[in-house]
């Protein structure tokens, strides 16, 4: 059975690409900061429960789900970026960007609705 490239361990014998600017690593760090931000936002959501009620748990669940999805797909994005640089062509990860933007928009809309209601 072939190994799943999304979950396969990264090789220890050298870099996956020759980019001296470490673009895949910088992108991975940016996604890591996004995960950290979502975790912080989920903790802030929990502070709103006494004032806003249990509906805030929807925001908490959405932020945790978004952060978990980003974390779980991080290795696949890194590998795809490294392979794209090595092969000389790389398409942007539009689906990941749209999902993250959609989650942030939904969180913002729910937050505004909670504050105004």
CSV table of C-alpha atoms in Angstrom, one decimal:
chain,number,residue,atom,x,y,z
A,1,UNK,CA,0.0,0.0,0.0
A,2,UNK,CA,1.5,3.4,-1.0
A,3,UNK,CA,2.3,5.8,1.7
A,4,UNK,CA,0.1,8.9,2.1
A,5,UNK,CA,2.3,11.9,1.2
A,6,UNK,CA,0.2,14.1,3.4
A,7,UNK,CA,1.0,12.1,6.5
A,8,UNK,CA,4.4,10.7,5.5
A,9,UNK,CA,7.3,11.8,7.7
A,10,UNK,CA,9.6,14.4,6.2
A,11,UNK,CA,13.0,13.1,5.3
A,12,UNK,CA,15.8,13.7,7.7
A,13,UNK,CA,18.6,13.6,5.1
A,14,UNK,CA,18.2,17.2,3.8
A,15,UNK,CA,15.8,19.9,2.7
A,16,UNK,CA,13.0,19.2,0.3
A,17,UNK,CA,13.9,22.2,-1.8
A,18,UNK,CA,16.8,24.4,-2.6
A,19,UNK,CA,15.2,27.8,-1.9
A,20,UNK,CA,17.7,29.8,0.1
A,21,UNK,CA,14.8,32.1,1.2
A,22,UNK,CA,13.1,29.3,2.9
A,23,UNK,CA,9.7,30.3,1.5
A,24,UNK,CA,7.9,27.0,2.5
A,25,UNK,CA,9.2,27.4,6.1
A,26,UNK,CA,8.1,31.0,6.3
A,27,UNK,CA,4.7,30.1,5.0
A,28,UNK,CA,4.4,27.2,7.5
A,29,UNK,CA,5.3,29.7,10.3
A,30,UNK,CA,2.6,32.1,9.0
A,31,UNK,CA,0.0,29.3,9.2
A,32,UNK,CA,1.3,28.4,12.6
A,33,UNK,CA,0.7,32.0,13.8
A,34,UNK,CA,-2.8,31.7,12.3
A,35,UNK,CA,-3.4,28.6,14.4
A,36,UNK,CA,-2.1,30.4,17.5
A,37,UNK,CA,-4.4,33.3,16.8
A,38,UNK,CA,-7.4,31.1,16.5
A,39,UNK,CA,-6.6,29.4,19.7
A,40,UNK,CA,-6.3,32.7,21.5
A,41,UNK,CA,-9.6,33.8,19.9
A,42,UNK,CA,-11.3,30.6,21.2
A,43,UNK,CA,-10.1,31.4,24.7
A,44,UNK,CA,-11.5,34.9,24.4
A,45,UNK,CA,-14.8,33.4,23.3
A,46,UNK,CA,-15.0,31.4,26.6
A,47,UNK,CA,-14.8,34.7,28.6
A,48,UNK,CA,-18.0,35.8,26.9
A,49,UNK,CA,-20.1,32.9,28.2
A,50,UNK,CA,-21.3,34.6,31.4
A,51,UNK,CA,-22.6,37.7,29.5
A,52,UNK,CA,-23.7,36.2,26.2
A,53,UNK,CA,-24.8,32.7,27.1
A,54,UNK,CA,-24.0,29.3,25.6
A,55,UNK,CA,-24.3,30.5,22.0
A,56,UNK,CA,-20.7,31.6,22.4
A,57,UNK,CA,-19.8,28.0,22.3
A,58,UNK,CA,-20.6,28.1,18.6
A,59,UNK,CA,-17.8,30.6,18.2
A,60,UNK,CA,-15.5,28.6,20.4
A,61,UNK,CA,-16.3,25.5,18.3
A,62,UNK,CA,-15.7,27.3,15.1
A,63,UNK,CA,-12.4,28.7,16.1
A,64,UNK,CA,-11.2,25.4,17.5
A,65,UNK,CA,-12.3,23.6,14.3
A,66,UNK,CA,-10.6,26.1,12.1
A,67,UNK,CA,-7.4,26.0,14.1
A,68,UNK,CA,-7.4,22.2,14.2
A,69,UNK,CA,-8.0,21.9,10.4
A,70,UNK,CA,-5.1,24.3,9.7
A,71,UNK,CA,-2.8,22.3,12.0
A,72,UNK,CA,-3.8,19.0,10.5
A,73,UNK,CA,-3.2,20.1,6.9
A,74,UNK,CA,0.1,21.9,7.7
A,75,UNK,CA,2.4,19.1,6.6
A,76,UNK,CA,0.5,18.7,3.3
A,77,UNK,CA,0.8,22.4,2.6
A,78,UNK,CA,4.5,22.4,3.4
A,79,UNK,CA,5.2,19.4,1.2
A,80,UNK,CA,3.2,20.9,-1.7
A,81,UNK,CA,5.1,24.2,-1.4
A,82,UNK,CA,8.5,22.5,-1.3
A,83,UNK,CA,7.7,20.3,-4.3
A,84,UNK,CA,6.3,23.4,-6.2
A,85,UNK,CA,9.6,25.3,-5.6
A,86,UNK,CA,11.7,22.3,-6.6
A,87,UNK,CA,9.6,21.8,-9.8
A,88,UNK,CA,9.6,25.5,-10.6
A,89,UNK,CA,5.8,26.0,-10.5
A,90,UNK,CA,3.5,26.4,-7.5
A,91,UNK,CA,-0.2,27.2,-7.6
A,92,UNK,CA,-1.6,29.1,-4.6
A,93,UNK,CA,-3.6,27.2,-2.0
A,94,UNK,CA,-6.8,28.9,-2.8
A,95,UNK,CA,-9.0,26.4,-1.0
A,96,UNK,CA,-7.1,26.9,2.3
A,97,UNK,CA,-7.2,30.7,1.9
A,98,UNK,CA,-10.9,30.7,1.2
A,99,UNK,CA,-11.8,28.3,4.1
A,100,UNK,CA,-9.7,30.4,6.5
A,101,UNK,CA,-11.2,33.7,5.2
A,102,UNK,CA,-14.7,32.2,5.5
A,103,UNK,CA,-14.1,31.0,9.0
A,104,UNK,CA,-12.8,34.5,10.0
A,105,UNK,CA,-15.8,36.2,8.3
A,106,UNK,CA,-18.2,33.8,10.2
A,107,UNK,CA,-16.4,34.5,13.5
A,108,UNK,CA,-16.6,38.2,12.9
A,109,UNK,CA,-20.2,38.2,11.9
A,110,UNK,CA,-21.2,36.1,15.0
A,111,UNK,CA,-19.1,38.4,17.2
A,112,UNK,CA,-20.8,41.5,15.9
A,113,UNK,CA,-24.2,39.9,16.2
A,114,UNK,CA,-23.5,38.9,19.8
A,115,UNK,CA,-22.3,42.4,20.7
A,116,UNK,CA,-25.2,44.1,19.1
A,117,UNK,CA,-27.9,41.8,20.4
